[in-house]
Short mmCIF file of N, CA, C and O in Angstrom, two decimals:
data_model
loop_
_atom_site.label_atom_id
_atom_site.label_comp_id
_atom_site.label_asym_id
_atom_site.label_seq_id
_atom_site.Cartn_x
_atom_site.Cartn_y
_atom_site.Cartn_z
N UNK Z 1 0.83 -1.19 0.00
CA UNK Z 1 0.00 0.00 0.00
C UNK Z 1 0.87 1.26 0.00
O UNK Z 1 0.58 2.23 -0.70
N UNK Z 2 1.82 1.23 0.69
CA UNK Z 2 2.76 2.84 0.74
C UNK Z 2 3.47 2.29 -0.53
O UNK Z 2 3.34 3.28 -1.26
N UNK Z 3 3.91 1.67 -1.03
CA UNK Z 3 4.70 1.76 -2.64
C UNK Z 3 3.49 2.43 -3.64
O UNK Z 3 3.68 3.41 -4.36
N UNK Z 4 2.04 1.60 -3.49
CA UNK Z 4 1.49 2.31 -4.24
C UNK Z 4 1.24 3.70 -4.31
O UNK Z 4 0.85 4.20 -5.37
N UNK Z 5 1.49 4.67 -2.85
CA UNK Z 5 1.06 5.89 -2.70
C UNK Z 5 2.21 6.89 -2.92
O UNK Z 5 2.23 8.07 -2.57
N UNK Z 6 3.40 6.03 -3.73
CA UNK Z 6 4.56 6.85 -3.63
C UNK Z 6 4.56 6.92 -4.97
O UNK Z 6 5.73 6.92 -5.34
N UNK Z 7 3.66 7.01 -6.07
CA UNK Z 7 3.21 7.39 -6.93
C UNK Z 7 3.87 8.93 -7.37
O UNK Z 7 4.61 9.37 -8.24
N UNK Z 8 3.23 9.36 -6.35
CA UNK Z 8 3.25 11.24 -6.59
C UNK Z 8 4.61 12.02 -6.27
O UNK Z 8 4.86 13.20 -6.53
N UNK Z 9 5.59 10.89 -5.52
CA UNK Z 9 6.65 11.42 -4.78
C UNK Z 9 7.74 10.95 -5.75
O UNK Z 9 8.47 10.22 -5.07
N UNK Z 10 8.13 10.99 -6.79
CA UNK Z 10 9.01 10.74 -7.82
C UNK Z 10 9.95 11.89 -8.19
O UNK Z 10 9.52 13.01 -8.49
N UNK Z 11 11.17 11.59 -8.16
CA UNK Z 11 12.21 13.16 -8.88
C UNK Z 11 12.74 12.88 -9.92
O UNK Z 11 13.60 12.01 -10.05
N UNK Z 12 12.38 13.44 -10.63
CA UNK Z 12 12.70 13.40 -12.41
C UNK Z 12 13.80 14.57 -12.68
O UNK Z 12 13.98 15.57 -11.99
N UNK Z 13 14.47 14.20 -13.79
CA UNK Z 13 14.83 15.11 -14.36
C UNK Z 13 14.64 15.19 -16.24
O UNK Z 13 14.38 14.21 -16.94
N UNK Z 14 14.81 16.39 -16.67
CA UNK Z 14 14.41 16.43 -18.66
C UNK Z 14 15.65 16.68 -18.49
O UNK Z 14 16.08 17.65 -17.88
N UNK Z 15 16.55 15.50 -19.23
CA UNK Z 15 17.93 16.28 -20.23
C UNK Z 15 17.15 16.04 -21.03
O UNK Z 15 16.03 15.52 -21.03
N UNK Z 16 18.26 16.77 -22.28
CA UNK Z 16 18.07 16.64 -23.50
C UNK Z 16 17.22 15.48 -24.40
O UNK Z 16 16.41 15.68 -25.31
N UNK Z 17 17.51 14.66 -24.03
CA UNK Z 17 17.40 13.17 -24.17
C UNK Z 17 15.50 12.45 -23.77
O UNK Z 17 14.89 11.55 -24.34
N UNK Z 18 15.19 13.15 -22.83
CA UNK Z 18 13.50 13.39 -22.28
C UNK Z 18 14.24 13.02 -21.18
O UNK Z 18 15.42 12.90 -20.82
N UNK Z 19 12.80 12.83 -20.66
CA UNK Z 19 12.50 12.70 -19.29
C UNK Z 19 13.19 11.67 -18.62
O UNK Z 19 13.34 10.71 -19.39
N UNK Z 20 13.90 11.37 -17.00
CA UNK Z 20 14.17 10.46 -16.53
C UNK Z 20 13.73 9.95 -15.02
O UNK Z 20 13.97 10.84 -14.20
N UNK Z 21 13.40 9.26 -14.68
CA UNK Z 21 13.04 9.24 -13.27
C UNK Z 21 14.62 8.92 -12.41
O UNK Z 21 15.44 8.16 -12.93
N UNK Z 22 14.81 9.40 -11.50
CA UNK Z 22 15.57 9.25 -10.40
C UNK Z 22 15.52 8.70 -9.16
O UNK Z 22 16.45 8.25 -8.48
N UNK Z 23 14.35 8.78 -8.92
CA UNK Z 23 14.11 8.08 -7.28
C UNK Z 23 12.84 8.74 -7.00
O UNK Z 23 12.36 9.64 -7.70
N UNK Z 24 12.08 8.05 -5.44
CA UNK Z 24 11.41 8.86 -4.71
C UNK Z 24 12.35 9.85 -3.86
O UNK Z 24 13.49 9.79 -3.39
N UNK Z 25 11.31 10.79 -3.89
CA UNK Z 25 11.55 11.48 -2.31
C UNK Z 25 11.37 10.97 -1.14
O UNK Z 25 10.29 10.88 -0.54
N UNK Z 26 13.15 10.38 -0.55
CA UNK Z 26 12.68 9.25 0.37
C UNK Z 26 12.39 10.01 1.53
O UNK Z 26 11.75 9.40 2.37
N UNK Z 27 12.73 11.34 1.84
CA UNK Z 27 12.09 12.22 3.59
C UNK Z 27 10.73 11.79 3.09
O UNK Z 27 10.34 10.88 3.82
N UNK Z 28 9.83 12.07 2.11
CA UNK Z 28 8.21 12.07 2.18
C UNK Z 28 7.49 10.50 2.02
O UNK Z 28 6.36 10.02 2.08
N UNK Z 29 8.85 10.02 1.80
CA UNK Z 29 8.49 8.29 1.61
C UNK Z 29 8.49 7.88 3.11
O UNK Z 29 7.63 7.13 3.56
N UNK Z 30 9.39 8.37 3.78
CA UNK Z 30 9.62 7.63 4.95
C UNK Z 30 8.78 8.56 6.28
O UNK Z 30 8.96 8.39 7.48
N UNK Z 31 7.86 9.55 5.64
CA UNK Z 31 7.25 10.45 6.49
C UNK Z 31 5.71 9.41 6.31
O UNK Z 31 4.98 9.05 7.24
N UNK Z 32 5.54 9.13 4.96
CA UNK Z 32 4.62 8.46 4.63
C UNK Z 32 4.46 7.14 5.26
O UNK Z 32 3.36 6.70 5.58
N UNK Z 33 5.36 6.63 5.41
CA UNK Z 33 5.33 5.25 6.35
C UNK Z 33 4.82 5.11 7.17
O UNK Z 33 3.85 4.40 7.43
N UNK Z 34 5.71 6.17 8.06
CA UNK Z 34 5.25 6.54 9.36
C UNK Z 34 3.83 7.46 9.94
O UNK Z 34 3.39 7.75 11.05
N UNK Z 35 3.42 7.72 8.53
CA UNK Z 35 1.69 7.84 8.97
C UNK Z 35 1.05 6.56 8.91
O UNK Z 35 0.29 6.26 9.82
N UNK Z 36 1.23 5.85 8.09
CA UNK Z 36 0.80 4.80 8.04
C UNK Z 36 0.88 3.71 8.57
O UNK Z 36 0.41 2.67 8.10
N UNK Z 37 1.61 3.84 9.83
CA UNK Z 37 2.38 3.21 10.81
C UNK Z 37 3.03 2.03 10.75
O UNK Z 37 3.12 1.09 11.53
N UNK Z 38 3.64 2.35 9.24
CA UNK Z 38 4.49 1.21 9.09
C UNK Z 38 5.89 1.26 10.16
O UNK Z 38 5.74 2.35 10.72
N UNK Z 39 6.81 0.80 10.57
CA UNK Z 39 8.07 0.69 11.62
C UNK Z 39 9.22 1.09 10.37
O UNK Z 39 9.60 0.45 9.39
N UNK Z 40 9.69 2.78 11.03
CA UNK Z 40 10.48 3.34 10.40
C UNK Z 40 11.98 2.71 9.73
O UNK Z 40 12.68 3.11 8.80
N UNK Z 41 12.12 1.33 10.83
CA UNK Z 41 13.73 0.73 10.47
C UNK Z 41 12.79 -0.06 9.28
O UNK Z 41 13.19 0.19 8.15
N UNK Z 42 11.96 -0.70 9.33
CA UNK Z 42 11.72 -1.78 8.25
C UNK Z 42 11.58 -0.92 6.56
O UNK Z 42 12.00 -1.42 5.52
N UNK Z 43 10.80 0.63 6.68
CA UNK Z 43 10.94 1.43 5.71
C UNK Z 43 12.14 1.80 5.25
O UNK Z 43 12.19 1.64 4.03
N UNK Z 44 12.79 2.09 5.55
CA UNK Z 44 14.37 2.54 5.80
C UNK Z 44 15.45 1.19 5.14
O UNK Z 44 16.53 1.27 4.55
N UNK Z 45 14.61 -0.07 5.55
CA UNK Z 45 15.77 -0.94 5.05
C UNK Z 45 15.13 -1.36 4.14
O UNK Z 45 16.00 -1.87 3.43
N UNK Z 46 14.04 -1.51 3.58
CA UNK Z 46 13.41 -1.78 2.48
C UNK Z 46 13.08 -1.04 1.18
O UNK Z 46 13.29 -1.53 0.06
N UNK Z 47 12.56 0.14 1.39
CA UNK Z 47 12.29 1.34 0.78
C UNK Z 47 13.69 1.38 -0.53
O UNK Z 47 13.59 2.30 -1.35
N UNK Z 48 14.19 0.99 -0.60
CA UNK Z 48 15.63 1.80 -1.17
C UNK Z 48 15.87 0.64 -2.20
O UNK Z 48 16.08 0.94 -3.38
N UNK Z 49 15.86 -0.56 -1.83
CA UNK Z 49 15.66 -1.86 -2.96
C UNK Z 49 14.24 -1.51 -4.22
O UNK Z 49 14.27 -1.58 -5.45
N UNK Z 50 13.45 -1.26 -3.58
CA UNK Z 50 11.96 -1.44 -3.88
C UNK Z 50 12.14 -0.02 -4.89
O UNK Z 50 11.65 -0.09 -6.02
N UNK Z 51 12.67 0.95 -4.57
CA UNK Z 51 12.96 2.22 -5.20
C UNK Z 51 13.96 1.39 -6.48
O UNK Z 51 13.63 1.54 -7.66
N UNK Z 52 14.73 0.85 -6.25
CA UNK Z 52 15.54 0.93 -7.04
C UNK Z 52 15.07 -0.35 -8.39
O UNK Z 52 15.54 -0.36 -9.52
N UNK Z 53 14.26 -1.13 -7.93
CA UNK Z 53 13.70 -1.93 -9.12
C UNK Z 53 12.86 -1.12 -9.69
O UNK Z 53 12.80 -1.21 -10.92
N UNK Z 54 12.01 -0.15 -9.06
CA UNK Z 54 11.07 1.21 -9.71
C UNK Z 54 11.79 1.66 -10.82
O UNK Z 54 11.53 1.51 -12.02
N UNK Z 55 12.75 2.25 -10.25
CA UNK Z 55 13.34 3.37 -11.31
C UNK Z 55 14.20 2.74 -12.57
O UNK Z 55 14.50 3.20 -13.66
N UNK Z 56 14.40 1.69 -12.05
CA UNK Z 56 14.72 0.72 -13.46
C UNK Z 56 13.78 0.32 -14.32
O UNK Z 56 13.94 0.25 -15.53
N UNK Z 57 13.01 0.11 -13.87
CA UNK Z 57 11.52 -0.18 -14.91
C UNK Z 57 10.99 0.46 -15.45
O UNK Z 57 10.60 0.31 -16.61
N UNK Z 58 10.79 1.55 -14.61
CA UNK Z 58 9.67 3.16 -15.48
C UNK Z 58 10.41 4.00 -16.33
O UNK Z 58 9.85 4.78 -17.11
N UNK Z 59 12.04 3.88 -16.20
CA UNK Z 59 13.09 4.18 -16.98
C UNK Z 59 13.00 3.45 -18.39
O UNK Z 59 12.66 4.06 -19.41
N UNK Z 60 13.31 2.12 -18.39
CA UNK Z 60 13.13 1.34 -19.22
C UNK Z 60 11.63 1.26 -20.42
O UNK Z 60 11.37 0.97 -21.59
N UNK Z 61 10.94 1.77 -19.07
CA UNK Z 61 9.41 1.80 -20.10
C UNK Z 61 9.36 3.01 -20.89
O UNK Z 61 8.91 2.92 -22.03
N UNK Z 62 9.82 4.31 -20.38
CA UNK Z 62 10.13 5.76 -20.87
C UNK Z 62 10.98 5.24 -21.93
O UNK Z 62 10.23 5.33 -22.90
N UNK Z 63 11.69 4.94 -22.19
CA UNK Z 63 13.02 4.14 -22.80
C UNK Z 63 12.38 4.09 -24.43
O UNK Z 63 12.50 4.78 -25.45
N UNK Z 64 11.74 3.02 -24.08
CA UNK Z 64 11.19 2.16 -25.22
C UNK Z 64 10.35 3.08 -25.89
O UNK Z 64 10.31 3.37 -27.09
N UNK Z 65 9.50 3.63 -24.65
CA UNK Z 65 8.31 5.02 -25.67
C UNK Z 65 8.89 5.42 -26.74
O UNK Z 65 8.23 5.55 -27.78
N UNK Z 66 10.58 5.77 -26.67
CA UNK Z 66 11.03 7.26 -27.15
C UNK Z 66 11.34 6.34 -28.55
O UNK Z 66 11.11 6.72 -29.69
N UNK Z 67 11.94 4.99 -28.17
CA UNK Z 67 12.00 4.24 -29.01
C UNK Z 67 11.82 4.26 -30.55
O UNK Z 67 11.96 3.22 -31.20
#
């Protein structure tokens, strides 16, 4: 449920090249947890894997669009 709501919390950047995703914003990722009362160490040690298969994928899918 908090991966799905980290939707909105994404940092991009446009080179030249288009658009790229970079990561979440992990302060509002890990603020988000903790409303949701997930346990800040388990966000913290998880969050950052889970980010990082994200941004490989939606990269990859941007990728192919430009294709």
């Amino acid at each position: 449920d908090l991966v799905l709501r980290l939707g909105g919390q994404l940092r991009m950047v446009s080179p030249a090249g288009g658009a790229m995703v970079l990561g979440w914003d992990m302060a509002a990722a890990l603020a988000m947890a903790r409303a949701l009362g997930v346990d800040p160490l388990i966000a913290a040690e998880c969050l950052p894997e889970i980010e990082a298969g994200m941004v490989r994928r939606i990269n990859e899918q941007m990728e192919a669009g430009r294709g």
